[in-house]
mmCIF file with all atom_site columns, C-alpha atoms in Angstrom:
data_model
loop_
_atom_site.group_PDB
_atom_site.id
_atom_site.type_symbol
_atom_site.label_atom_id
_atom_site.label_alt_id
_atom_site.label_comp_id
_atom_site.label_asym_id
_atom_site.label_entity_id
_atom_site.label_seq_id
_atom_site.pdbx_PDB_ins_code
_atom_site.Cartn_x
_atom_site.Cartn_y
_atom_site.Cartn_z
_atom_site.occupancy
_atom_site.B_iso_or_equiv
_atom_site.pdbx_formal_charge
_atom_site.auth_seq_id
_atom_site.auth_comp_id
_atom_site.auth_asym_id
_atom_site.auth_atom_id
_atom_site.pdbx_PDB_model_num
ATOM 1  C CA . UNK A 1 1  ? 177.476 51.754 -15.361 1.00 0.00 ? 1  UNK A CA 1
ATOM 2  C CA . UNK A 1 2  ? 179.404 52.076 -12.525 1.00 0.00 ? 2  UNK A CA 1
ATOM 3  C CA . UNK A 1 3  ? 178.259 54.200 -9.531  1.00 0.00 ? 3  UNK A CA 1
ATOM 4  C CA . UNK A 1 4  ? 179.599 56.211 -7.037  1.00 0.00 ? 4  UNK A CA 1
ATOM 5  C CA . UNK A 1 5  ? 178.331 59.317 -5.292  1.00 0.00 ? 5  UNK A CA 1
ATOM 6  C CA . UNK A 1 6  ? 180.398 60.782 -1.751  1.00 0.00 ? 6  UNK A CA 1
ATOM 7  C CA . UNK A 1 7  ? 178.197 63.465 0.025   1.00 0.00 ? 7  UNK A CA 1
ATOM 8  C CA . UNK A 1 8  ? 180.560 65.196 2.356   1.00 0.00 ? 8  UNK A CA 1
ATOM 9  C CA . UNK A 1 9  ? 182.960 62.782 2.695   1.00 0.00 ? 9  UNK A CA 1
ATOM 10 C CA . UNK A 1 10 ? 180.739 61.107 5.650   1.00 0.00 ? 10 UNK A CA 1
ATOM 11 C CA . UNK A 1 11 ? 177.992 59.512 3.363   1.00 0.00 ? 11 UNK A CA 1
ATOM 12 C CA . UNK A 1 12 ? 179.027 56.799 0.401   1.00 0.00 ? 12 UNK A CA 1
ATOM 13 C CA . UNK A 1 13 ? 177.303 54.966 -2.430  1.00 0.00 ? 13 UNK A CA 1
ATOM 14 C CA . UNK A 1 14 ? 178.785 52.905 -5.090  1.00 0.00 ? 14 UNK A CA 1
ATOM 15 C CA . UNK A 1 15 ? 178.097 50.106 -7.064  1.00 0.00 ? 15 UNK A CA 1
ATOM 16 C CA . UNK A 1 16 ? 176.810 49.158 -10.560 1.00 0.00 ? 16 UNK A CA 1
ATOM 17 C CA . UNK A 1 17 ? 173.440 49.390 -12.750 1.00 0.00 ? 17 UNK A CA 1
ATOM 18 C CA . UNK A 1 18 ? 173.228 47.263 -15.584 1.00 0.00 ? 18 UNK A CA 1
ATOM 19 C CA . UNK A 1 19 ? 170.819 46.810 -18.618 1.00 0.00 ? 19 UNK A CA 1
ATOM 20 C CA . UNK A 1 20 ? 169.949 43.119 -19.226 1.00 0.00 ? 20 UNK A CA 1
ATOM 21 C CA . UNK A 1 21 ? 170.291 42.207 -23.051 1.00 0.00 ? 21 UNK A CA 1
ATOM 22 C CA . UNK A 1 22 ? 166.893 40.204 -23.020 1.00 0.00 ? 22 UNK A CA 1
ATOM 23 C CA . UNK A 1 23 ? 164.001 41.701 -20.577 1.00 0.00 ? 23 UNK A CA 1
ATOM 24 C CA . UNK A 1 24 ? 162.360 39.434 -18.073 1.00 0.00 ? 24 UNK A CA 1
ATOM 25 C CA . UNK A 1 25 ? 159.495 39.368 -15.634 1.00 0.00 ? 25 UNK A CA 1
ATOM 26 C CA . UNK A 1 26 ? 160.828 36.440 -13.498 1.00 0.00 ? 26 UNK A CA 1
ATOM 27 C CA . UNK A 1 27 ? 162.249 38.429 -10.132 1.00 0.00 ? 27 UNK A CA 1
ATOM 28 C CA . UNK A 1 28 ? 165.856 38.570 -12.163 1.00 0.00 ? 28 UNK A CA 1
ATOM 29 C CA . UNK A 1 29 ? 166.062 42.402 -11.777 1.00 0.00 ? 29 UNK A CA 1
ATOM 30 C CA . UNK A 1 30 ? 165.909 45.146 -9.130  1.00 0.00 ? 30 UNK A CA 1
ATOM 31 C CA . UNK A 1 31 ? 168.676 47.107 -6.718  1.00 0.00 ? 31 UNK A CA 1
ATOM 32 C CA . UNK A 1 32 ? 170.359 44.722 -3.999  1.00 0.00 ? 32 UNK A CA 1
ATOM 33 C CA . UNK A 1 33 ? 171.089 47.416 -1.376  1.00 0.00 ? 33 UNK A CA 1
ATOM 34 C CA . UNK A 1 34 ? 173.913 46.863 0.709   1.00 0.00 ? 34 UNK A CA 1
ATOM 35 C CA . UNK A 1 35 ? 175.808 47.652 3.935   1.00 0.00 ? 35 UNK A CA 1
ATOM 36 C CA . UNK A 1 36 ? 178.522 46.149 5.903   1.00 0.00 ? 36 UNK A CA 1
ATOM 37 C CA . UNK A 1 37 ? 178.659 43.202 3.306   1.00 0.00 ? 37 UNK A CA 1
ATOM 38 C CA . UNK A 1 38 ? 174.568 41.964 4.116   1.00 0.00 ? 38 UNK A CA 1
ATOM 39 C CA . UNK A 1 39 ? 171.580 42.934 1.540   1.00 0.00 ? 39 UNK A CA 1
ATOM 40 C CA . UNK A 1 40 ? 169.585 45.237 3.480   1.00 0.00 ? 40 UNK A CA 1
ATOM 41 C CA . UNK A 1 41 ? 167.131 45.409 0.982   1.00 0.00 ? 41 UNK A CA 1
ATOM 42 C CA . UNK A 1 42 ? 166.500 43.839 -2.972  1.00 0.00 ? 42 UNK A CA 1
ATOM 43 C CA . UNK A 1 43 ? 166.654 39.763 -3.302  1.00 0.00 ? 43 UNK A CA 1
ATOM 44 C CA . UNK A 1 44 ? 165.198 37.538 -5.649  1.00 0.00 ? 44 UNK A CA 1
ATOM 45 C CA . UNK A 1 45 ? 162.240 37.260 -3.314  1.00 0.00 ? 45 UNK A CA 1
ATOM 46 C CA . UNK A 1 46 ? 161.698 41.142 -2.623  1.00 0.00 ? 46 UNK A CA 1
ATOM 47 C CA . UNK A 1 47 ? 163.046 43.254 -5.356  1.00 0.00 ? 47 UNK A CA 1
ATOM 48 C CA . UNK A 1 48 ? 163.659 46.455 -4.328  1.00 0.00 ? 48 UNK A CA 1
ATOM 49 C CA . UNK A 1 49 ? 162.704 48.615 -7.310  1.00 0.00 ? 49 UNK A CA 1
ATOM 50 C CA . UNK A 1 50 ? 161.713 52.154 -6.589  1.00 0.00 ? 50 UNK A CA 1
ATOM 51 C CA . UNK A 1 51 ? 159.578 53.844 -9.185  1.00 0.00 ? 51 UNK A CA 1
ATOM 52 C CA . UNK A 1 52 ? 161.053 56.501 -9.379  1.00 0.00 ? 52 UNK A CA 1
ATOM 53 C CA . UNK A 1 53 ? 163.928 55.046 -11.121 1.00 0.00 ? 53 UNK A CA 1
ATOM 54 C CA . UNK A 1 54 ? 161.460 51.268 -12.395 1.00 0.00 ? 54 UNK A CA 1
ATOM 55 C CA . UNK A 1 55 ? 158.524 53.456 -12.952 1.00 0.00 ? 55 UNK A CA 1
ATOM 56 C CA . UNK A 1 56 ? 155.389 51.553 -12.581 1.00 0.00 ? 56 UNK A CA 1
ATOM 57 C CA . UNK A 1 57 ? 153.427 48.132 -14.536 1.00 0.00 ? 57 UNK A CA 1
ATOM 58 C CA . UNK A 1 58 ? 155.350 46.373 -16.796 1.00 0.00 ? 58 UNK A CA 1
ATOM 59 C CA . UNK A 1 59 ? 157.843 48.964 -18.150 1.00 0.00 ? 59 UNK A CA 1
ATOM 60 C CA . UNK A 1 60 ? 161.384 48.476 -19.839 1.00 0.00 ? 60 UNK A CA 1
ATOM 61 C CA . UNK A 1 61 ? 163.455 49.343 -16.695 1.00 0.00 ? 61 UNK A CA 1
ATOM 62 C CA . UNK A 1 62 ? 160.920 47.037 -14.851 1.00 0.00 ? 62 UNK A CA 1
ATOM 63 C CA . UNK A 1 63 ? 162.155 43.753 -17.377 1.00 0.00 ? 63 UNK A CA 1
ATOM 64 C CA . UNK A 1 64 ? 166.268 44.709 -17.744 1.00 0.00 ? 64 UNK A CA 1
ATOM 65 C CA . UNK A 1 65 ? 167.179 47.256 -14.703 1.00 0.00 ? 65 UNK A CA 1
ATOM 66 C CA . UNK A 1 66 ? 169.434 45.370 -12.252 1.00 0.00 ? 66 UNK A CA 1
ATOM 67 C CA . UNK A 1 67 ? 172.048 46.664 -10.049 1.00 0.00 ? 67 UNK A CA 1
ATOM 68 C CA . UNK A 1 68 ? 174.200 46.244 -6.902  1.00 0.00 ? 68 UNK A CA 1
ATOM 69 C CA . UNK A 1 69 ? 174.504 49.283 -4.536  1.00 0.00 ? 69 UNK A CA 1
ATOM 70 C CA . UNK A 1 70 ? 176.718 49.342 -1.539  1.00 0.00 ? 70 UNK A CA 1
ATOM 71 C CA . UNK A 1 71 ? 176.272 52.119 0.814   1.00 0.00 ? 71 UNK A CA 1
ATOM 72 C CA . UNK A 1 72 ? 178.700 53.773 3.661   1.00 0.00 ? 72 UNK A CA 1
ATOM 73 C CA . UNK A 1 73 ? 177.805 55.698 6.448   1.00 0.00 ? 73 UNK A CA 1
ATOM 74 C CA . UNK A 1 74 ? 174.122 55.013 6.255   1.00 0.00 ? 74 UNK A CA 1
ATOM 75 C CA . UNK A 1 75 ? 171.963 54.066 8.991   1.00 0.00 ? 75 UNK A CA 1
ATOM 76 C CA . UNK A 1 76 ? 169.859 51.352 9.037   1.00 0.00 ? 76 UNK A CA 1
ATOM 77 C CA . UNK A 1 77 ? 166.067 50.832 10.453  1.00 0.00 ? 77 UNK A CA 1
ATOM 78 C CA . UNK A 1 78 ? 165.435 48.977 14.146  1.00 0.00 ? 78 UNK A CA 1
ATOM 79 C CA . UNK A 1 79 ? 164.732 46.239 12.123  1.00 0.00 ? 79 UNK A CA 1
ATOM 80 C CA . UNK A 1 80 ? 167.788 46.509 9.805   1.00 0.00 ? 80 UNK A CA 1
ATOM 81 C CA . UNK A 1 81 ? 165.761 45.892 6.515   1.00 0.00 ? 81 UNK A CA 1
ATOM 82 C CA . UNK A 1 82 ? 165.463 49.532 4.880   1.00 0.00 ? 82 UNK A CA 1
ATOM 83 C CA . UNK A 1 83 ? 168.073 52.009 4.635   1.00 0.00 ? 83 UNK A CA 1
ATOM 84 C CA . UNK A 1 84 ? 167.607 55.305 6.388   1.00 0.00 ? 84 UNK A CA 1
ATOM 85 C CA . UNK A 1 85 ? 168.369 57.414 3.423   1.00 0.00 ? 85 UNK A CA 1
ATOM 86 C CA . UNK A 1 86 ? 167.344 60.975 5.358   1.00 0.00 ? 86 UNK A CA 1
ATOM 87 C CA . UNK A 1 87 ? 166.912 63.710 3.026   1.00 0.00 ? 87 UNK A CA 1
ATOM 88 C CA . UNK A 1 88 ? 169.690 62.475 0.048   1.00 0.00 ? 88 UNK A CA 1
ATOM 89 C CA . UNK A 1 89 ? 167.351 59.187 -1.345  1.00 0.00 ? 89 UNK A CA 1
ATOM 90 C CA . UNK A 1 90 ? 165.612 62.129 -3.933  1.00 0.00 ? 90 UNK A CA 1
ATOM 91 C CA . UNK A 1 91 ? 169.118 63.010 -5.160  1.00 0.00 ? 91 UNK A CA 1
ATOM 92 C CA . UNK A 1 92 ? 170.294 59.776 -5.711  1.00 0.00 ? 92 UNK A CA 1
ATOM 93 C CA . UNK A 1 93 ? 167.391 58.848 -7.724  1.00 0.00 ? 93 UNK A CA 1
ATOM 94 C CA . UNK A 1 94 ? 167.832 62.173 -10.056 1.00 0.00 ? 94 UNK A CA 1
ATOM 95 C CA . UNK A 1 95 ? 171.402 61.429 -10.246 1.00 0.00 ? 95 UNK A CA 1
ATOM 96 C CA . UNK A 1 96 ? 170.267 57.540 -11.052 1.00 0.00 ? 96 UNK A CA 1
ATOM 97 C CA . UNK A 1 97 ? 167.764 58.370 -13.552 1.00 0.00 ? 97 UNK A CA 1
ATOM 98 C CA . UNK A 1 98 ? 169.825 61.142 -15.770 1.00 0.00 ? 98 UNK A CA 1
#
């Protein structure tokens, strides 16, 4: 499913979300979160899965969920590994999970 949400014109997200055919547990799945062409935050290491969207234990969006998620106009923490989402990370996850 392709994604992309424009709040204002100032504020960008787009991407994909995918369903794997066959579910796994082995770090395959989870969000890569992007920005100015570097993962900020999802790898193969750290999956970034947020439960509002994975839930929690070992659930069906947990084993085939993946995704790649770009952002624009998003600023970053000091240490440039989370996004700062402000107030509009709650809509994108309703928007993610309907």
């Amino acid at each position: 499913v392709d994604v992309d949400l424009n709040e204002n014109g100032s504020k960008r997200v787009k991407g994909f979300i995918g369903i794997r055919e066959k579910g796994t547990t082995l770090g395959k799945n989870g969000l890569a979160i992007m920005r100015r062409g570097r993962v900020i935050e999802g790898s193969d290491v750290d999956a970034y899965r947020p439960s509002q969207i994975y839930g929690t234990g070992n659930t069906y969006a947990m084993q085939r969920l993946f995704g790649e998620i770009t952002v624009e106009g998003y600023d970053v923490s000091f240490q440039k590994n989370r996004i700062d989402w402000g107030d509009t990370l709650e809509e994108f996850f309703q928007i993610m999970v309907l």
